[in-house]
Each structure stands twice: as C-alpha cells, then as structure tokens.
mmCIF file of C-alpha atoms in Angstrom:
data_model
loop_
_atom_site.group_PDB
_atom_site.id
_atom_site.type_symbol
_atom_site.label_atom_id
_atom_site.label_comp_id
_atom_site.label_asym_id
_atom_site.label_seq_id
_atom_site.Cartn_x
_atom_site.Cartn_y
_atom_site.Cartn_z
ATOM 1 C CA UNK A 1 2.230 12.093 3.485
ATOM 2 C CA UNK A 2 0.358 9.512 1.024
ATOM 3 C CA UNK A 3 3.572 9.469 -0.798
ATOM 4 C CA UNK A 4 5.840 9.036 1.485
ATOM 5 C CA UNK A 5 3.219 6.405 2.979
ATOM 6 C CA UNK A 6 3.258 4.200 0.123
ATOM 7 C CA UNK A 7 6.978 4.140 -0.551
ATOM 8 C CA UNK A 8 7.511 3.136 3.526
ATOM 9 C CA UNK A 9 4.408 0.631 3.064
ATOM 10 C CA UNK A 10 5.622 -0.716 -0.975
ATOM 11 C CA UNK A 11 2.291 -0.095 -2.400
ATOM 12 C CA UNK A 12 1.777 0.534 -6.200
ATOM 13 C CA UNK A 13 -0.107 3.450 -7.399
ATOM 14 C CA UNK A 14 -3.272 1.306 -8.359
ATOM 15 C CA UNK A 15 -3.414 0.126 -4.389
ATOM 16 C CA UNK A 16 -3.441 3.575 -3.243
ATOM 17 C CA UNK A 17 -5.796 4.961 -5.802
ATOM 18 C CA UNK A 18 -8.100 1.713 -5.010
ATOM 19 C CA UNK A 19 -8.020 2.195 -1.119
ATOM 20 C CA UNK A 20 -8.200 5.849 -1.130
ATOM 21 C CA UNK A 21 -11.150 5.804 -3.806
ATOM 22 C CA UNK A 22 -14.811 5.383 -3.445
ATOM 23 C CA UNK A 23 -14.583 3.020 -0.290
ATOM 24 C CA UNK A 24 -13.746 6.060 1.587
ATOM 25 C CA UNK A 25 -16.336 7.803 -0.274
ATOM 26 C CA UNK A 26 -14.012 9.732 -2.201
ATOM 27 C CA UNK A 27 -13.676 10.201 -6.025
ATOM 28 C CA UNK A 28 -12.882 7.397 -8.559
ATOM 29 C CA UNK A 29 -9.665 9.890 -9.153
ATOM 30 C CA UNK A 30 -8.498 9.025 -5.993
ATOM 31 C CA UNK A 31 -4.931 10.281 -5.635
ATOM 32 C CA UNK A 32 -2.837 9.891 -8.578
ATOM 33 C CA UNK A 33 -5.293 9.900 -10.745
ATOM 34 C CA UNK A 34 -6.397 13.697 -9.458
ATOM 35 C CA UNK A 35 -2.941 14.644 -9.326
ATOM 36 C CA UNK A 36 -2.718 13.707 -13.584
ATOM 37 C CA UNK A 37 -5.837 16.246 -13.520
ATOM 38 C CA UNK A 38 -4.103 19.067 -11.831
ATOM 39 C CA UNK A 39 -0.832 17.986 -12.962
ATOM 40 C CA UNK A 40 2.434 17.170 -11.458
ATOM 41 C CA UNK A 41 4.480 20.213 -12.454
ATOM 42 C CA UNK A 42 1.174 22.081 -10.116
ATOM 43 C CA UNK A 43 1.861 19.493 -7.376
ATOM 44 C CA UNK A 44 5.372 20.306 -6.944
ATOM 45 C CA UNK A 45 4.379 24.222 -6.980
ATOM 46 C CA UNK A 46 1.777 24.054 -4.189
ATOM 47 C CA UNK A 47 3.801 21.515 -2.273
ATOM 48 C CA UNK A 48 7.059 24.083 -2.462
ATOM 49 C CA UNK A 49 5.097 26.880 -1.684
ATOM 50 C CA UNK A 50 3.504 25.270 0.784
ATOM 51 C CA UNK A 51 6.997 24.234 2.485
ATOM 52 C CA UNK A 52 8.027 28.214 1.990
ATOM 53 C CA UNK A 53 5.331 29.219 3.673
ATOM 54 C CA UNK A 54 5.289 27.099 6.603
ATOM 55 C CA UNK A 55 7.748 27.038 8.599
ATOM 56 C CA UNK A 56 6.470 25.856 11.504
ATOM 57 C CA UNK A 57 4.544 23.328 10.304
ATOM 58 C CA UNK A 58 4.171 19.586 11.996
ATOM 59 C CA UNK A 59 4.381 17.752 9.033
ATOM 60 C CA UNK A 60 6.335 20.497 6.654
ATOM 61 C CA UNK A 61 8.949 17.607 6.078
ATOM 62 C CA UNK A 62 6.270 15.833 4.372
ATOM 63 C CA UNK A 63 5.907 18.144 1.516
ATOM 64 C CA UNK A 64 9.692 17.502 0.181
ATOM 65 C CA UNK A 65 8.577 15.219 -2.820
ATOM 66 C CA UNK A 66 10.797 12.585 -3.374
ATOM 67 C CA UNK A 67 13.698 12.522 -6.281
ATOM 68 C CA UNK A 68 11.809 10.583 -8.840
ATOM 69 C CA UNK A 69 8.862 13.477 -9.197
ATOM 70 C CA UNK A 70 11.390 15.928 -9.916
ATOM 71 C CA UNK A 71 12.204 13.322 -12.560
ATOM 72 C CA UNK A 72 8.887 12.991 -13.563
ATOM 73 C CA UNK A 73 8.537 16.994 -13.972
ATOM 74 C CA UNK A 74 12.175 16.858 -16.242
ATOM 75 C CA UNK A 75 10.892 14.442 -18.601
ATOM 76 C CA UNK A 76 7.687 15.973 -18.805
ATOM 77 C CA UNK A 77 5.824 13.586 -17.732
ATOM 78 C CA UNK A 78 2.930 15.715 -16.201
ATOM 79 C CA UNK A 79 -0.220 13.842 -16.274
ATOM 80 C CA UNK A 80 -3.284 14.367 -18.582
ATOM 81 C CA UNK A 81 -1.268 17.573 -20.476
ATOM 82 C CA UNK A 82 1.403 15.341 -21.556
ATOM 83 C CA UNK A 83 -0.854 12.000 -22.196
ATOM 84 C CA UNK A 84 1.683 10.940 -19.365
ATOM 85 C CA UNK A 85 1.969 11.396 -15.948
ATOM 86 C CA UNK A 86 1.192 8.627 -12.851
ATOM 87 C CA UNK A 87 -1.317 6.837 -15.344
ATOM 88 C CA UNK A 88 -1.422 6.755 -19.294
ATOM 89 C CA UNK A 89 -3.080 4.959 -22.107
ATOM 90 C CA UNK A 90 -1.731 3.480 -25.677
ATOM 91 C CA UNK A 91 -3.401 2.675 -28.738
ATOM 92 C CA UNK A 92 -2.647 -0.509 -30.497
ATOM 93 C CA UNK A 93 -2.045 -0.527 -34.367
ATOM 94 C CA UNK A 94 -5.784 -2.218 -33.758
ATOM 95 C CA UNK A 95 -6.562 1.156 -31.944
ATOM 96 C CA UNK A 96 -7.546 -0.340 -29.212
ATOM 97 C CA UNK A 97 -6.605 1.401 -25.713
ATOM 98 C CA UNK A 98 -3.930 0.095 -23.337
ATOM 99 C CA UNK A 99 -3.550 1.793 -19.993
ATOM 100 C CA UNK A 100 -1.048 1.980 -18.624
ATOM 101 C CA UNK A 101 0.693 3.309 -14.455
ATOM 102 C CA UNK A 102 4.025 4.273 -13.593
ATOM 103 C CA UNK A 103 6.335 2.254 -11.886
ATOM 104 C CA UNK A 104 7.837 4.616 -9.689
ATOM 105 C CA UNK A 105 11.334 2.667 -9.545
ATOM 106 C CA UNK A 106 12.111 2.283 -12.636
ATOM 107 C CA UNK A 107 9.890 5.168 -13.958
ATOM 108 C CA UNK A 108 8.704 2.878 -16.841
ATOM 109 C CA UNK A 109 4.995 2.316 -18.144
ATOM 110 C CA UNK A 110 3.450 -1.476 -16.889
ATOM 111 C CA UNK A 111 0.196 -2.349 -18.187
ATOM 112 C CA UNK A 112 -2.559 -1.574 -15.415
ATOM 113 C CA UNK A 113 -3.489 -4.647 -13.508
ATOM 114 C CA UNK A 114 -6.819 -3.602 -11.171
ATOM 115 C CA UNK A 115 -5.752 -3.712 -7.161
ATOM 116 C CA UNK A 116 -7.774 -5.072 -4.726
ATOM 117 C CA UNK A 117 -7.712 -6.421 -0.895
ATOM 118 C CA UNK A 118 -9.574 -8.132 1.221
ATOM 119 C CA UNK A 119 -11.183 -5.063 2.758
ATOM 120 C CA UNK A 120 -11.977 -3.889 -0.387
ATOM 121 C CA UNK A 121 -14.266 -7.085 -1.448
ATOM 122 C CA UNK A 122 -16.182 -6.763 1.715
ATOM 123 C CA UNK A 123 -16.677 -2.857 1.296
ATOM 124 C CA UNK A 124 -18.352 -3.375 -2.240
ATOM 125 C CA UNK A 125 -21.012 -5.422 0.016
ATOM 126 C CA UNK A 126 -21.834 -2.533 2.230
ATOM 127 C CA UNK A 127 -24.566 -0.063 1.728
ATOM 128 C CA UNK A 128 -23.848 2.801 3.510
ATOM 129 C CA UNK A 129 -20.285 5.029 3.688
ATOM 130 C CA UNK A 130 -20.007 4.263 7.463
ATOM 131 C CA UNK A 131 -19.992 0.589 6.355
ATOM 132 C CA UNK A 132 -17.668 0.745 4.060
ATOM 133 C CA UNK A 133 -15.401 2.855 6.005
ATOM 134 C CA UNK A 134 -15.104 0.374 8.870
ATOM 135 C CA UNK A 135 -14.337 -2.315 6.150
ATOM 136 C CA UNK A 136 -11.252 -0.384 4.894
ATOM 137 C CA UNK A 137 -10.431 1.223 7.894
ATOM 138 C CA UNK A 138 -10.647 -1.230 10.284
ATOM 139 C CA UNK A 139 -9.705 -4.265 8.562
ATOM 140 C CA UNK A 140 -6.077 -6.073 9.101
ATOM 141 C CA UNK A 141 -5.017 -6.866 5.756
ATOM 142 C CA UNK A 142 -1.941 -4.879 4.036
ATOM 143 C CA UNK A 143 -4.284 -2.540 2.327
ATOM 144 C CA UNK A 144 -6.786 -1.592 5.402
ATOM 145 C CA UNK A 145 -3.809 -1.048 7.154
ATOM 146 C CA UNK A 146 -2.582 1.523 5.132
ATOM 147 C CA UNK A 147 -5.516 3.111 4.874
ATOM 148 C CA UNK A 148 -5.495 3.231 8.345
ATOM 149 C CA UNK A 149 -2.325 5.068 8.960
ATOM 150 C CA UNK A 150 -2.995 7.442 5.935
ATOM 151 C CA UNK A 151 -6.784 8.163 7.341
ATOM 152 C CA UNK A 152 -4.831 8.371 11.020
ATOM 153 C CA UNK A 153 -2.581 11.035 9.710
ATOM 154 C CA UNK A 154 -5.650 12.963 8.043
ATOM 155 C CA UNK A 155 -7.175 13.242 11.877
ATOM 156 C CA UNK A 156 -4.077 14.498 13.016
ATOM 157 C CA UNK A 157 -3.635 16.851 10.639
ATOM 158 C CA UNK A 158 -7.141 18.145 10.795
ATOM 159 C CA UNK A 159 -7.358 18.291 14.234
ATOM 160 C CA UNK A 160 -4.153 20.210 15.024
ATOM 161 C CA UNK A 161 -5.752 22.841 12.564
ATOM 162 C CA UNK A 162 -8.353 24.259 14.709
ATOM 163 C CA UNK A 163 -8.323 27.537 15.199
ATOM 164 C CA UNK A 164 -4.917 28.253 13.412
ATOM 165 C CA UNK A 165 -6.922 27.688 9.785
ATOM 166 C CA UNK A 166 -11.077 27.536 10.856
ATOM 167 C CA UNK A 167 -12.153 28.330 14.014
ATOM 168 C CA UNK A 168 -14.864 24.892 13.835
ATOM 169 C CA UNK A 169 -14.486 21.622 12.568
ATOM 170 C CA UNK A 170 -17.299 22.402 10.283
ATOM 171 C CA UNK A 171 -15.527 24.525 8.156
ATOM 172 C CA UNK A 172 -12.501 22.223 7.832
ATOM 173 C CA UNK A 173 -14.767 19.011 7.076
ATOM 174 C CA UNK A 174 -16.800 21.369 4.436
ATOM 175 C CA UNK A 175 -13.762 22.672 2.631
ATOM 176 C CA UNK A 176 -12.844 19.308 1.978
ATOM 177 C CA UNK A 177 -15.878 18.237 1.260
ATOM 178 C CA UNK A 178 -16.282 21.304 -1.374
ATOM 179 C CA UNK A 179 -12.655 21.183 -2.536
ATOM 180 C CA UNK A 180 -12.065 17.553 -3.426
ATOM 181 C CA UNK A 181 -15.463 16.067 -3.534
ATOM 182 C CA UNK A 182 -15.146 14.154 -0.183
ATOM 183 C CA UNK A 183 -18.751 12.439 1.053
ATOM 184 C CA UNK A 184 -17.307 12.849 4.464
ATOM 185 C CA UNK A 185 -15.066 15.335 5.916
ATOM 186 C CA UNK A 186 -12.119 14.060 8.440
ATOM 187 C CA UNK A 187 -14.048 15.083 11.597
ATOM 188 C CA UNK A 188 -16.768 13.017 9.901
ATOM 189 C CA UNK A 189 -15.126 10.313 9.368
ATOM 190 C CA UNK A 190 -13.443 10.350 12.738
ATOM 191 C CA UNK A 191 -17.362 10.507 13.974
ATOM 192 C CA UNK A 192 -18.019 7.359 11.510
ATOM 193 C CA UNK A 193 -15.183 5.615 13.143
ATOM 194 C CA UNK A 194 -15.709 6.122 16.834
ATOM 195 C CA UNK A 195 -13.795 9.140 17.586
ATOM 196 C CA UNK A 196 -12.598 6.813 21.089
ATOM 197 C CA UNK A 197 -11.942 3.815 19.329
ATOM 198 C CA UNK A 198 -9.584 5.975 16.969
ATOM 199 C CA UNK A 199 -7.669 7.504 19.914
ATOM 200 C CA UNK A 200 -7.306 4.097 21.616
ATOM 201 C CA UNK A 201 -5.493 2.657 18.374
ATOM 202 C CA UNK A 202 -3.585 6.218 17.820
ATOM 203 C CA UNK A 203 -2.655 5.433 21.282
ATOM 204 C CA UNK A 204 -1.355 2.113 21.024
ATOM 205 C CA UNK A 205 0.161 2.803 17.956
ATOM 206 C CA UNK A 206 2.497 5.210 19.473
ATOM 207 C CA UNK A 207 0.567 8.468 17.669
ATOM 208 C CA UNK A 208 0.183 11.594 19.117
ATOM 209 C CA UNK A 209 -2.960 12.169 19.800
ATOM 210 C CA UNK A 210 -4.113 16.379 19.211
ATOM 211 C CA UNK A 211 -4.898 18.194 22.445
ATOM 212 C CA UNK A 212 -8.122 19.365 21.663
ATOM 213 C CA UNK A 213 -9.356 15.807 20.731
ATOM 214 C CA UNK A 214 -8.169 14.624 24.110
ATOM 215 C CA UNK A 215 -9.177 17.549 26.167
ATOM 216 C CA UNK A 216 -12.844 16.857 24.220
ATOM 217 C CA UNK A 217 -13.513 13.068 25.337
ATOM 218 C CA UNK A 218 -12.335 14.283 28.787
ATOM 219 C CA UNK A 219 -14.797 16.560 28.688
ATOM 220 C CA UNK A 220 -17.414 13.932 28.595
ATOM 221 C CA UNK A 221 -17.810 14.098 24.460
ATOM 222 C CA UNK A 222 -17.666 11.192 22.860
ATOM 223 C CA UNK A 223 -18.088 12.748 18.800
ATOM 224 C CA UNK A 224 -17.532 16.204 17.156
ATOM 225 C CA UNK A 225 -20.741 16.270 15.830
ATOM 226 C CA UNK A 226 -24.247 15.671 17.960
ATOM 227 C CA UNK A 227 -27.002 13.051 16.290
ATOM 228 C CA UNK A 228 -30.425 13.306 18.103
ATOM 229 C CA UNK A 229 -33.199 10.928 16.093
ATOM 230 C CA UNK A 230 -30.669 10.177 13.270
ATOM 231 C CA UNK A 231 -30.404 14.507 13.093
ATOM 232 C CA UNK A 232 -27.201 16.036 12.979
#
C-alpha cells in the first residue's frame, strides 16, 4: 500500500523513508531502505506469494507491484546485493562517497538530497514517541498527511486481522514489534493517537472503519490497551 501511496500522493523515496522512519519510532531503514536489505527480487516473491495465497484478501490488489519494479528486478537492480537497488552510493576518482536514490520515473540515479516537512522539524523537538507521533500524524502539511493515510491503512489492516491471524491485538502489535523493530505496534499506536479521534477522521475521510473497533468504543472502551498509574 506504501507504494501505491506514494505514487497517488508524488512523494520521492527520501520523503517516505523520512516520514516512515524514526518519527514513528521505526528504524532509520525505514521502507526502501529495508527493502535494499532484503532485496527487491525477495519483495516481489513474498508480495506474489502473498497475492497466491490470498484470495480473499481486502487489500490483495495492493500487492500487484507496479511495472517499474519488475524493471528494477530485470536490470538487476536489487538493492544492497547489486550495490543498486532504491538507494546506492558512488565513489569519486577522489574516493569520496556519493549516494545516490532512484527516481522511479525515469529509473535513473539523482544524488540524495535529505527530505524533510514541517511535521518532521517539530517531531525532532519532542521527547517522547507519543509526541512525535502526533507531530507526524496529526499535522496538515503534505508529508503528515501521508503519513496519515499510510498509518490509517496500517489500523485497518491490523484490525481486520483479529482472529483470522492472532486471536489478541497483543500478538499482532508484538510480531511487529519483533519482526521489523517497531517501538510501537499498530494497536499501540492507535492507543497513542486516541483510538476515537482516529475513527472520527477515518470517518470523515470516507474510511471504513473495522467492526470490532467500532463494536469496542460502543462498548464503552475508549483504547485497546488499559493504563492504571502510567501501568499497562
């Protein structure tokens, strides 16, 4: 969906790696940056296999990558096997290092130029995650905004998964958490964000909202996890 995201939004690879980075207390790697780790030619495995395998998936359209990382995969341009993938880096004749990100129209190197937004400046002032995640998330510059909808997927997503992959939130936050290194799972972050405050703008936005999430604030809940004396 990040993809697809950023091609509907016209973000560069730097803006999505620096909004969906640290200030959503996730690794430097971000996104593209992780996916050079794994590799590309991996990416379009799982995400095929993935589409295979789930058929009745919600958001199954989402894993049909787009033509240019087929592309990508022909020229072998895979990520950190290569020396080439979303990101590389150069060496001068001086041997000094150049990196360098994909332009992902034209499939040609540009020299990386550091992205930043608005939200972004005041998150670096923040102390805390839950701080910072209100900067990004809730902000209403280009870049908080697609956070936003990226993060607003993620709750979706996460949501519509209980019990068909985890029977409790717990285990979906913590395999996130454990698999990519998250600070916060998405049920977490939905807590951090106001779990009603979310649904109101999911709302308004013209998202559906999961079910279970509304069938839990009607309930009386207001968050997925309960904080007594600053105790979860």
């Amino acid at each position: 969906a990040c993809i697809k995201f950023m091609r509907e939004d016209k973000m560069t690879i730097p803006e999505v790696d620096a909004l969906l980075g640290p200030a959503l207390g996730r690794p430097k790697t971000a996104i593209f940056k992780t996916t050079d780790l794994v590799g590309i030619d991996t990416m379009v495995h799982v995400a095929k296999n993935s589409y295979d395998l789930c058929p009745d998936d919600e958001q199954r359209d989402t894993l049909v990558l787009p033509e240019f990382i087929s592309t990508m995969v022909d020229k072998k341009m895979l990520g950190n096997k290569t020396q080439g993938g979303f990101y590389k880096t150069e060496l001068t004749p001086e041997w000094k290092k150049l990196r360098k990100v994909l332009n992902i129209h034209t499939l040609e190197y540009e020299d990386f130029q550091r992205a930043t937004f608005p939200c972004l400046e005041q998150a670096k002032e923040k102390a805390t995650i839950t701080e910072k995640l209100a900067c990004v998330l809730k902000g209403d510059d280009k870049g908080a905004q697609f956070a936003w909808k990226c993060q607003a997927n993620a709750f979706q997503y996460a949501a519509n998964r209980v019990p068909e992959v985890a029977e409790t939130i717990v285990e979906i936050d913590n395999a996130m958490k454990w698999g990519y290194n998250f600070a916060m799972g998405p049920f977490e972050t939905w807590d951090a964000y106001g779990v009603k405050q979310a649904v109101e703008r999911m709302k308004d936005q013209g998202l559906d909202v999961p079910a279970n999430v509304t069938d839990m604030l009607a309930s009386g809940a207001t968050s997925f996890y309960k904080f007594e004396n600053g105790i979860r």
